[in-house]
Amino acid sequence: MPASSDAAAQLKWLFRRMLSGVLVLFVVSILIFVATQALPSDPAQTILGRQATPELLANLREQLGLNRPLPVQYVSWLGGLLTGDLGVSIAAKQPVVSLIGARLLNSLALLIFSAAILIPLSIAVGVAMAVWRNRVVDRSLMLVFLSLMALPDFVIGTILLISLATLVFQIFPAVSLIPPGQSGFGHPYKLVLPVLTGVLITAPYLIRQMRAAMIEALESEYVVQARLRGINERRVVWRHALPNALVPMVQGSALMLSYLLGGVVVIEYIYNYPGLGGLLNDAVRFRDLPVLQAVTLIFATGVVIFNIVADLLTILLTPRLRTIEWSK
């Protein structure tokens, strides 16, 4: 296939995937709006307090548009999303965009630093365990990873907090507060414990997946043929087996990053880290529907983006799949 046709096929495929992603987000936006509206709370009552008179409550509901039919409210909310207007926070009395800005950067810093450690570590350890499978090192690491998978997220974070910040070793700050106007990118030292928690939560799943994929690749026919030709074992592992074992790793990475994106709520709560997770927790506590809707939609957008990138990398790593997908 000529290079120009190949590039056109890639752009066509990417356009289709982005269009399907937009449709998914549209459906998710409806679900988010309906779910938040079904919560047993009254924003007007939350703002004015329990002592508010019925007249004041009725006036405020009219100002907020809460007395309009739900479809009309959704269309108005969706129109605001498309123009960058996410509404006004009920609790903070500020535009939701201004509340989300800095916290979004902090959550991105946590996610990017975690991914930069998680993915290379999972590949390296998974390959080593596959090469040394059924040996003492492999079995010992498998026991450790199964133990980590059995622990809830908050337990892992609490153990790290006690061990490395408070009672045992006071190495890292116990509270990961970022000064106002700054982001986590400028304070990597304060992100050590949150990032380490995120890595320990997700790495066991990716490592076990990488190990299984690598074992399957090492036992495949093409690897056996490469060994029979006398190719060096290290080259067999890294040049022949690893590229074919990366496809499950790519899909698993998208899944774990999606899980980590939603799991920042627990991590940020433990370390008092000012990210989207903490903002979501506050929104639920104060029944702040505009903030709750915006943050949830951001998480959903992140999941869609991770899956599109994972599908693209999967196609690039699989020539047969690339031919099928780009010929549609």
Short mmCIF file of the C-alpha atoms (twelve columns), coordinates in Angstrom:
data_MODEL
# 
_entry.id   MODEL 
# 
loop_
_atom_site.group_PDB 
_atom_site.id 
_atom_site.type_symbol 
_atom_site.label_atom_id 
_atom_site.label_alt_id 
_atom_site.label_comp_id 
_atom_site.label_asym_id 
_atom_site.label_seq_id 
_atom_site.Cartn_x 
_atom_site.Cartn_y 
_atom_site.Cartn_z 
_atom_site.pdbx_PDB_model_num 
ATOM 1   C CA . MET A 1   0.000   0.000   0.000  1 
ATOM 2   C CA . PRO A 2   1.440   3.459   -0.925 1 
ATOM 3   C CA . ALA A 3   2.438   5.766   1.893  1 
ATOM 4   C CA . SER A 4   -0.269  8.318   0.995  1 
ATOM 5   C CA . SER A 5   -2.991  5.641   1.012  1 
ATOM 6   C CA . ASP A 6   -1.660  4.276   4.281  1 
ATOM 7   C CA . ALA A 7   -1.780  7.726   5.903  1 
ATOM 8   C CA . ALA A 8   -5.318  8.283   4.582  1 
ATOM 9   C CA . ALA A 9   -6.426  4.932   6.002  1 
ATOM 10  C CA . GLN A 10  -4.915  5.832   9.382  1 
ATOM 11  C CA . LEU A 11  -6.694  9.185   9.471  1 
ATOM 12  C CA . LYS A 12  -9.967  7.538   8.441  1 
ATOM 13  C CA . TRP A 13  -9.666  4.954   11.206 1 
ATOM 14  C CA . LEU A 14  -8.743  7.615   13.762 1 
ATOM 15  C CA . PHE A 15  -11.706 9.751   12.720 1 
ATOM 16  C CA . ARG A 16  -14.080 6.790   13.157 1 
ATOM 17  C CA . ARG A 17  -12.685 6.004   16.596 1 
ATOM 18  C CA . MET A 18  -12.899 9.639   17.695 1 
ATOM 19  C CA . LEU A 19  -16.470 9.851   16.424 1 
ATOM 20  C CA . SER A 20  -17.418 6.719   18.360 1 
ATOM 21  C CA . GLY A 21  -15.686 8.195   21.414 1 
ATOM 22  C CA . VAL A 22  -17.772 11.366  21.114 1 
ATOM 23  C CA . LEU A 23  -20.957 9.275   20.867 1 
ATOM 24  C CA . VAL A 24  -19.922 7.320   23.956 1 
ATOM 25  C CA . LEU A 25  -19.341 10.541  25.874 1 
ATOM 26  C CA . PHE A 26  -22.732 11.838  24.745 1 
ATOM 27  C CA . VAL A 27  -24.439 8.756   26.183 1 
ATOM 28  C CA . VAL A 28  -22.309 9.008   29.335 1 
ATOM 29  C CA . SER A 29  -23.277 12.665  29.752 1 
ATOM 30  C CA . ILE A 30  -26.957 11.670  29.722 1 
ATOM 31  C CA . LEU A 31  -26.341 8.960   32.319 1 
ATOM 32  C CA . ILE A 32  -24.326 11.338  34.515 1 
ATOM 33  C CA . PHE A 33  -27.003 14.033  34.359 1 
ATOM 34  C CA . VAL A 34  -29.844 11.649  35.104 1 
ATOM 35  C CA . ALA A 35  -27.936 9.936   37.929 1 
ATOM 36  C CA . THR A 36  -26.979 13.196  39.634 1 
ATOM 37  C CA . GLN A 37  -30.488 14.583  39.298 1 
ATOM 38  C CA . ALA A 38  -31.826 11.428  40.924 1 
ATOM 39  C CA . LEU A 39  -29.723 11.986  44.048 1 
ATOM 40  C CA . PRO A 40  -31.816 12.604  47.190 1 
ATOM 41  C CA . SER A 41  -30.726 16.205  47.561 1 
ATOM 42  C CA . ASP A 42  -32.006 19.684  46.868 1 
ATOM 43  C CA . PRO A 43  -29.315 22.159  45.715 1 
ATOM 44  C CA . ALA A 44  -31.479 25.100  46.797 1 
ATOM 45  C CA . GLN A 45  -31.871 23.622  50.265 1 
ATOM 46  C CA . THR A 46  -28.102 23.002  50.403 1 
ATOM 47  C CA . ILE A 47  -27.345 26.625  49.547 1 
ATOM 48  C CA . LEU A 48  -29.880 28.313  51.850 1 
ATOM 49  C CA . GLY A 49  -29.808 25.812  54.708 1 
ATOM 50  C CA . ARG A 50  -32.562 24.070  56.590 1 
ATOM 51  C CA . GLN A 51  -34.006 27.285  58.012 1 
ATOM 52  C CA . ALA A 52  -34.908 28.694  54.586 1 
ATOM 53  C CA . THR A 53  -38.538 29.550  53.964 1 
ATOM 54  C CA . PRO A 54  -40.509 27.892  51.135 1 
ATOM 55  C CA . GLU A 55  -40.677 31.239  49.315 1 
ATOM 56  C CA . LEU A 56  -36.878 31.642  49.311 1 
ATOM 57  C CA . LEU A 57  -36.422 28.050  48.186 1 
ATOM 58  C CA . ALA A 58  -38.890 28.511  45.327 1 
ATOM 59  C CA . ASN A 59  -37.189 31.728  44.187 1 
ATOM 60  C CA . LEU A 60  -33.731 30.132  44.234 1 
ATOM 61  C CA . ARG A 61  -34.938 27.050  42.361 1 
ATOM 62  C CA . GLU A 62  -36.314 29.345  39.696 1 
ATOM 63  C CA . GLN A 63  -33.019 31.269  39.475 1 
ATOM 64  C CA . LEU A 64  -31.050 28.015  39.146 1 
ATOM 65  C CA . GLY A 65  -33.492 26.602  36.615 1 
ATOM 66  C CA . LEU A 66  -34.323 23.638  38.839 1 
ATOM 67  C CA . ASN A 67  -38.042 24.030  38.240 1 
ATOM 68  C CA . ARG A 68  -37.677 23.387  34.501 1 
ATOM 69  C CA . PRO A 69  -38.267 19.916  32.970 1 
ATOM 70  C CA . LEU A 70  -35.236 17.614  33.055 1 
ATOM 71  C CA . PRO A 71  -34.785 17.508  29.247 1 
ATOM 72  C CA . VAL A 72  -34.635 21.305  29.179 1 
ATOM 73  C CA . GLN A 73  -32.125 21.326  32.028 1 
ATOM 74  C CA . TYR A 74  -29.977 18.732  30.232 1 
ATOM 75  C CA . VAL A 75  -29.956 20.671  26.969 1 
ATOM 76  C CA . SER A 76  -28.952 23.808  28.846 1 
ATOM 77  C CA . TRP A 77  -26.187 21.916  30.695 1 
ATOM 78  C CA . LEU A 78  -24.930 20.282  27.490 1 
ATOM 79  C CA . GLY A 79  -24.876 23.649  25.744 1 
ATOM 80  C CA . GLY A 80  -22.759 25.013  28.563 1 
ATOM 81  C CA . LEU A 81  -20.347 22.087  28.221 1 
ATOM 82  C CA . LEU A 82  -19.903 22.720  24.512 1 
ATOM 83  C CA . THR A 83  -19.104 26.389  25.161 1 
ATOM 84  C CA . GLY A 84  -16.794 25.712  28.114 1 
ATOM 85  C CA . ASP A 85  -19.293 26.823  30.753 1 
ATOM 86  C CA . LEU A 86  -19.491 24.096  33.401 1 
ATOM 87  C CA . GLY A 87  -21.747 26.090  35.676 1 
ATOM 88  C CA . VAL A 88  -21.198 27.523  39.145 1 
ATOM 89  C CA . SER A 89  -20.260 25.492  42.202 1 
ATOM 90  C CA . ILE A 90  -23.042 25.387  44.770 1 
ATOM 91  C CA . ALA A 91  -20.630 25.056  47.701 1 
ATOM 92  C CA . ALA A 92  -17.790 27.366  46.637 1 
ATOM 93  C CA . LYS A 93  -19.925 29.910  44.746 1 
ATOM 94  C CA . GLN A 94  -17.256 29.958  42.017 1 
ATOM 95  C CA . PRO A 95  -17.253 28.894  38.367 1 
ATOM 96  C CA . VAL A 96  -16.576 25.175  38.122 1 
ATOM 97  C CA . VAL A 97  -13.889 25.794  35.478 1 
ATOM 98  C CA . SER A 98  -11.813 27.832  37.933 1 
ATOM 99  C CA . LEU A 99  -12.081 25.077  40.556 1 
ATOM 100 C CA . ILE A 100 -11.109 22.309  38.162 1 
ATOM 101 C CA . GLY A 101 -8.141  23.976  36.441 1 
ATOM 102 C CA . ALA A 102 -5.378  23.600  39.043 1 
ATOM 103 C CA . ARG A 103 -6.743  20.332  40.397 1 
ATOM 104 C CA . LEU A 104 -6.776  18.814  36.919 1 
ATOM 105 C CA . LEU A 105 -3.065  19.592  36.545 1 
ATOM 106 C CA . ASN A 106 -2.363  17.999  39.921 1 
ATOM 107 C CA . SER A 107 -4.239  14.823  38.982 1 
ATOM 108 C CA . LEU A 108 -2.446  14.702  35.620 1 
ATOM 109 C CA . ALA A 109 0.899   14.992  37.418 1 
ATOM 110 C CA . LEU A 110 -0.029  12.083  39.671 1 
ATOM 111 C CA . LEU A 111 -1.213  9.997   36.710 1 
ATOM 112 C CA . ILE A 112 1.773   10.758  34.452 1 
ATOM 113 C CA . PHE A 113 4.395   10.101  37.137 1 
ATOM 114 C CA . SER A 114 2.633   6.853   38.061 1 
ATOM 115 C CA . ALA A 115 2.453   5.716   34.424 1 
ATOM 116 C CA . ALA A 116 6.125   6.604   33.839 1 
ATOM 117 C CA . ILE A 117 7.074   4.154   36.599 1 
ATOM 118 C CA . LEU A 118 4.262   1.615   36.253 1 
ATOM 119 C CA . ILE A 119 4.578   0.659   32.581 1 
ATOM 120 C CA . PRO A 120 8.397   0.189   32.295 1 
ATOM 121 C CA . LEU A 121 8.477   -1.575  35.680 1 
ATOM 122 C CA . SER A 122 5.679   -3.943  34.696 1 
ATOM 123 C CA . ILE A 123 7.372   -4.822  31.410 1 
ATOM 124 C CA . ALA A 124 10.780  -5.435  32.994 1 
ATOM 125 C CA . VAL A 125 9.529   -7.478  35.950 1 
ATOM 126 C CA . GLY A 126 7.005   -9.393  33.828 1 
ATOM 127 C CA . VAL A 127 9.705   -10.374 31.311 1 
ATOM 128 C CA . ALA A 128 12.091  -11.424 34.095 1 
ATOM 129 C CA . MET A 129 9.421   -13.552 35.772 1 
ATOM 130 C CA . ALA A 130 8.571   -15.213 32.452 1 
ATOM 131 C CA . VAL A 131 12.218  -16.018 31.729 1 
ATOM 132 C CA . TRP A 132 12.716  -17.371 35.273 1 
ATOM 133 C CA . ARG A 133 9.258   -18.946 35.551 1 
ATOM 134 C CA . ASN A 134 8.696   -21.564 38.244 1 
ATOM 135 C CA . ARG A 135 11.954  -20.637 39.933 1 
ATOM 136 C CA . VAL A 136 12.304  -19.271 43.456 1 
ATOM 137 C CA . VAL A 137 12.361  -15.639 42.312 1 
ATOM 138 C CA . ASP A 138 9.269   -16.090 40.169 1 
ATOM 139 C CA . ARG A 139 7.282   -17.830 42.907 1 
ATOM 140 C CA . SER A 140 8.354   -15.326 45.577 1 
ATOM 141 C CA . LEU A 141 7.359   -12.337 43.458 1 
ATOM 142 C CA . MET A 142 4.070   -13.979 42.550 1 
ATOM 143 C CA . LEU A 143 3.295   -14.419 46.260 1 
ATOM 144 C CA . VAL A 144 4.083   -10.748 46.916 1 
ATOM 145 C CA . PHE A 145 1.903   -9.567  44.039 1 
ATOM 146 C CA . LEU A 146 -1.023  -11.770 45.037 1 
ATOM 147 C CA . SER A 147 -0.772  -10.334 48.562 1 
ATOM 148 C CA . LEU A 148 -0.850  -6.772  47.196 1 
ATOM 149 C CA . MET A 149 -3.847  -7.573  45.017 1 
ATOM 150 C CA . ALA A 150 -5.707  -8.883  48.069 1 
ATOM 151 C CA . LEU A 151 -5.253  -5.621  49.991 1 
ATOM 152 C CA . PRO A 152 -7.713  -2.734  49.536 1 
ATOM 153 C CA . ASP A 153 -6.294  0.466   48.082 1 
ATOM 154 C CA . PHE A 154 -6.645  2.485   51.284 1 
ATOM 155 C CA . VAL A 155 -4.811  -0.202  53.282 1 
ATOM 156 C CA . ILE A 156 -1.780  -0.002  50.967 1 
ATOM 157 C CA . GLY A 157 -1.779  3.787   51.213 1 
ATOM 158 C CA . THR A 158 -2.108  3.694   55.010 1 
ATOM 159 C CA . ILE A 159 0.769   1.214   55.358 1 
ATOM 160 C CA . LEU A 160 3.033   3.421   53.234 1 
ATOM 161 C CA . LEU A 161 1.957   6.488   55.208 1 
ATOM 162 C CA . ILE A 162 2.784   4.839   58.531 1 
ATOM 163 C CA . SER A 163 6.009   3.248   57.291 1 
ATOM 164 C CA . LEU A 164 7.580   6.095   55.311 1 
ATOM 165 C CA . ALA A 165 6.063   9.290   56.686 1 
ATOM 166 C CA . THR A 166 5.068   8.985   60.348 1 
ATOM 167 C CA . LEU A 167 5.890   6.236   62.831 1 
ATOM 168 C CA . VAL A 168 8.672   4.104   61.302 1 
ATOM 169 C CA . PHE A 169 10.690  6.249   58.857 1 
ATOM 170 C CA . GLN A 170 9.925   9.946   58.457 1 
ATOM 171 C CA . ILE A 171 11.358  10.189  54.949 1 
ATOM 172 C CA . PHE A 172 8.546   11.715  52.919 1 
ATOM 173 C CA . PRO A 173 5.877   14.288  53.810 1 
ATOM 174 C CA . ALA A 174 2.737   12.716  55.223 1 
ATOM 175 C CA . VAL A 175 0.552   15.382  53.592 1 
ATOM 176 C CA . SER A 176 1.004   16.155  49.891 1 
ATOM 177 C CA . LEU A 177 -0.250  19.729  49.873 1 
ATOM 178 C CA . ILE A 178 0.597   21.818  46.799 1 
ATOM 179 C CA . PRO A 179 0.843   25.627  47.243 1 
ATOM 180 C CA . PRO A 180 -1.977  27.600  45.597 1 
ATOM 181 C CA . GLY A 181 -1.205  28.611  42.023 1 
ATOM 182 C CA . GLN A 182 1.271   25.761  41.551 1 
ATOM 183 C CA . SER A 183 0.935   22.192  40.314 1 
ATOM 184 C CA . GLY A 184 2.253   18.780  41.261 1 
ATOM 185 C CA . PHE A 185 4.717   18.913  38.348 1 
ATOM 186 C CA . GLY A 186 6.742   21.449  40.307 1 
ATOM 187 C CA . HIS A 187 6.744   19.413  43.539 1 
ATOM 188 C CA . PRO A 188 7.684   15.823  42.603 1 
ATOM 189 C CA . TYR A 189 9.015   15.120  46.106 1 
ATOM 190 C CA . LYS A 190 5.529   15.551  47.546 1 
ATOM 191 C CA . LEU A 191 4.175   13.077  45.003 1 
ATOM 192 C CA . VAL A 192 6.450   10.186  45.998 1 
ATOM 193 C CA . LEU A 193 4.008   8.479   48.367 1 
ATOM 194 C CA . PRO A 194 0.858   9.036   46.230 1 
ATOM 195 C CA . VAL A 195 2.703   7.784   43.130 1 
ATOM 196 C CA . LEU A 196 4.149   4.804   45.005 1 
ATOM 197 C CA . THR A 197 0.658   3.943   46.247 1 
ATOM 198 C CA . GLY A 198 -0.765  4.093   42.741 1 
ATOM 199 C CA . VAL A 199 2.035   1.918   41.371 1 
ATOM 200 C CA . LEU A 200 1.632   -0.720  44.092 1 
ATOM 201 C CA . ILE A 201 -2.122  -0.806  43.496 1 
ATOM 202 C CA . THR A 202 -1.914  -1.379  39.737 1 
ATOM 203 C CA . ALA A 203 1.495   -2.964  39.056 1 
ATOM 204 C CA . PRO A 204 0.619   -6.516  40.242 1 
ATOM 205 C CA . TYR A 205 -2.133  -6.808  37.632 1 
ATOM 206 C CA . LEU A 206 0.051   -5.559  34.775 1 
ATOM 207 C CA . ILE A 207 3.063   -7.635  35.812 1 
ATOM 208 C CA . ARG A 208 1.026   -10.839 35.944 1 
ATOM 209 C CA . GLN A 209 -0.511  -10.023 32.565 1 
ATOM 210 C CA . MET A 210 2.920   -9.304  31.087 1 
ATOM 211 C CA . ARG A 211 4.302   -12.530 32.532 1 
ATOM 212 C CA . ALA A 212 1.486   -14.607 31.031 1 
ATOM 213 C CA . ALA A 213 1.796   -12.959 27.604 1 
ATOM 214 C CA . MET A 214 5.570   -13.351 27.638 1 
ATOM 215 C CA . ILE A 215 5.393   -17.045 28.579 1 
ATOM 216 C CA . GLU A 216 3.001   -17.631 25.694 1 
ATOM 217 C CA . ALA A 217 5.345   -15.776 23.316 1 
ATOM 218 C CA . LEU A 218 8.423   -17.705 24.525 1 
ATOM 219 C CA . GLU A 219 6.655   -21.010 23.864 1 
ATOM 220 C CA . SER A 220 5.441   -20.013 20.401 1 
ATOM 221 C CA . GLU A 221 6.647   -21.640 17.202 1 
ATOM 222 C CA . TYR A 222 8.529   -18.634 15.844 1 
ATOM 223 C CA . VAL A 223 10.586  -18.356 19.053 1 
ATOM 224 C CA . VAL A 224 11.417  -22.068 18.883 1 
ATOM 225 C CA . GLN A 225 12.560  -21.611 15.286 1 
ATOM 226 C CA . ALA A 226 14.700  -18.625 16.285 1 
ATOM 227 C CA . ARG A 227 16.415  -20.702 18.952 1 
ATOM 228 C CA . LEU A 228 17.026  -23.532 16.490 1 
ATOM 229 C CA . ARG A 229 18.790  -21.054 14.210 1 
ATOM 230 C CA . GLY A 230 21.219  -20.369 17.037 1 
ATOM 231 C CA . ILE A 231 20.115  -16.830 17.825 1 
ATOM 232 C CA . ASN A 232 21.315  -15.510 21.190 1 
ATOM 233 C CA . GLU A 233 18.745  -16.048 23.975 1 
ATOM 234 C CA . ARG A 234 18.757  -12.379 24.962 1 
ATOM 235 C CA . ARG A 235 17.981  -11.391 21.397 1 
ATOM 236 C CA . VAL A 236 15.258  -14.026 21.230 1 
ATOM 237 C CA . VAL A 237 13.625  -12.569 24.358 1 
ATOM 238 C CA . TRP A 238 13.833  -8.879  23.530 1 
ATOM 239 C CA . ARG A 239 13.575  -8.871  19.714 1 
ATOM 240 C CA . HIS A 240 11.323  -11.840 18.937 1 
ATOM 241 C CA . ALA A 241 9.159   -12.579 21.982 1 
ATOM 242 C CA . LEU A 242 8.680   -9.159  23.611 1 
ATOM 243 C CA . PRO A 243 7.124   -7.276  20.642 1 
ATOM 244 C CA . ASN A 244 4.413   -9.928  20.354 1 
ATOM 245 C CA . ALA A 245 3.771   -9.903  24.104 1 
ATOM 246 C CA . LEU A 246 3.246   -6.131  24.207 1 
ATOM 247 C CA . VAL A 247 -0.272  -6.188  22.727 1 
ATOM 248 C CA . PRO A 248 -1.973  -7.528  25.895 1 
ATOM 249 C CA . MET A 249 0.243   -5.171  27.879 1 
ATOM 250 C CA . VAL A 250 -1.066  -2.167  25.932 1 
ATOM 251 C CA . GLN A 251 -4.689  -3.089  26.597 1 
ATOM 252 C CA . GLY A 252 -3.915  -3.839  30.244 1 
ATOM 253 C CA . SER A 253 -2.157  -0.497  30.640 1 
ATOM 254 C CA . ALA A 254 -5.233  1.347   29.348 1 
ATOM 255 C CA . LEU A 255 -7.373  -0.559  31.839 1 
ATOM 256 C CA . MET A 256 -5.046  0.137   34.775 1 
ATOM 257 C CA . LEU A 257 -4.646  3.825   33.909 1 
ATOM 258 C CA . SER A 258 -8.433  4.114   33.724 1 
ATOM 259 C CA . TYR A 259 -8.683  2.423   37.101 1 
ATOM 260 C CA . LEU A 260 -5.980  4.699   38.497 1 
ATOM 261 C CA . LEU A 261 -7.739  7.770   37.125 1 
ATOM 262 C CA . GLY A 262 -10.855 6.877   39.085 1 
ATOM 263 C CA . GLY A 263 -8.885  5.523   42.022 1 
ATOM 264 C CA . VAL A 264 -7.205  8.850   42.723 1 
ATOM 265 C CA . VAL A 265 -10.162 9.598   44.999 1 
ATOM 266 C CA . VAL A 266 -8.786  7.189   47.609 1 
ATOM 267 C CA . ILE A 267 -5.137  8.180   47.107 1 
ATOM 268 C CA . GLU A 268 -5.818  11.905  47.270 1 
ATOM 269 C CA . TYR A 269 -7.956  11.473  50.375 1 
ATOM 270 C CA . ILE A 270 -5.210  9.574   52.231 1 
ATOM 271 C CA . TYR A 271 -2.496  12.133  51.480 1 
ATOM 272 C CA . ASN A 272 -4.759  15.205  51.337 1 
ATOM 273 C CA . TYR A 273 -3.582  15.799  47.782 1 
ATOM 274 C CA . PRO A 274 -5.477  18.613  45.998 1 
ATOM 275 C CA . GLY A 275 -6.600  16.853  42.827 1 
ATOM 276 C CA . LEU A 276 -9.829  15.968  41.081 1 
ATOM 277 C CA . GLY A 277 -10.393 13.060  43.451 1 
ATOM 278 C CA . GLY A 278 -10.555 15.375  46.463 1 
ATOM 279 C CA . LEU A 279 -12.799 17.752  44.553 1 
ATOM 280 C CA . LEU A 280 -15.135 14.882  43.680 1 
ATOM 281 C CA . ASN A 281 -15.224 13.766  47.293 1 
ATOM 282 C CA . ASP A 282 -16.155 17.282  48.431 1 
ATOM 283 C CA . ALA A 283 -18.804 17.537  45.710 1 
ATOM 284 C CA . VAL A 284 -20.463 14.332  46.900 1 
ATOM 285 C CA . ARG A 285 -20.331 15.450  50.521 1 
ATOM 286 C CA . PHE A 286 -21.889 18.878  49.837 1 
ATOM 287 C CA . ARG A 287 -24.238 17.657  47.066 1 
ATOM 288 C CA . ASP A 288 -22.495 20.049  44.660 1 
ATOM 289 C CA . LEU A 289 -24.101 18.775  41.456 1 
ATOM 290 C CA . PRO A 290 -22.303 21.011  38.884 1 
ATOM 291 C CA . VAL A 291 -18.874 19.986  40.213 1 
ATOM 292 C CA . LEU A 292 -19.941 16.347  40.516 1 
ATOM 293 C CA . GLN A 293 -21.151 16.276  36.923 1 
ATOM 294 C CA . ALA A 294 -18.049 18.008  35.533 1 
ATOM 295 C CA . VAL A 295 -15.480 15.856  37.356 1 
ATOM 296 C CA . THR A 296 -17.288 12.623  36.500 1 
ATOM 297 C CA . LEU A 297 -17.390 13.597  32.835 1 
ATOM 298 C CA . ILE A 298 -13.662 14.366  32.909 1 
ATOM 299 C CA . PHE A 299 -12.968 10.890  34.282 1 
ATOM 300 C CA . ALA A 300 -15.142 9.371   31.548 1 
ATOM 301 C CA . THR A 301 -13.277 11.390  28.898 1 
ATOM 302 C CA . GLY A 302 -9.962  10.097  30.225 1 
ATOM 303 C CA . VAL A 303 -11.171 6.485   29.959 1 
ATOM 304 C CA . VAL A 304 -12.272 7.027   26.354 1 
ATOM 305 C CA . ILE A 305 -8.927  8.603   25.437 1 
ATOM 306 C CA . PHE A 306 -6.949  5.769   27.052 1 
ATOM 307 C CA . ASN A 307 -8.920  3.193   25.078 1 
ATOM 308 C CA . ILE A 308 -8.485  5.010   21.761 1 
ATOM 309 C CA . VAL A 309 -4.726  5.262   22.298 1 
ATOM 310 C CA . ALA A 310 -4.562  1.593   23.335 1 
ATOM 311 C CA . ASP A 311 -6.481  0.507   20.220 1 
ATOM 312 C CA . LEU A 312 -4.176  2.575   18.008 1 
ATOM 313 C CA . LEU A 313 -1.038  1.099   19.575 1 
ATOM 314 C CA . THR A 314 -2.495  -2.410  19.302 1 
ATOM 315 C CA . ILE A 315 -3.053  -1.951  15.573 1 
ATOM 316 C CA . LEU A 316 0.448   -0.512  15.079 1 
ATOM 317 C CA . LEU A 317 1.973   -3.500  16.893 1 
ATOM 318 C CA . THR A 318 -0.068  -6.081  14.944 1 
ATOM 319 C CA . PRO A 319 0.566   -6.050  11.163 1 
ATOM 320 C CA . ARG A 320 -2.300  -8.454  10.389 1 
ATOM 321 C CA . LEU A 321 -4.773  -6.389  12.429 1 
ATOM 322 C CA . ARG A 322 -3.415  -3.200  10.862 1 
ATOM 323 C CA . THR A 323 -4.193  -4.529  7.384  1 
ATOM 324 C CA . ILE A 324 -7.729  -5.501  8.389  1 
ATOM 325 C CA . GLU A 325 -8.624  -2.295  10.257 1 
ATOM 326 C CA . TRP A 326 -7.135  0.194   7.800  1 
ATOM 327 C CA . SER A 327 -8.700  -1.525  4.808  1 
ATOM 328 C CA . LYS A 328 -12.252 -0.916  6.101  1 
# 
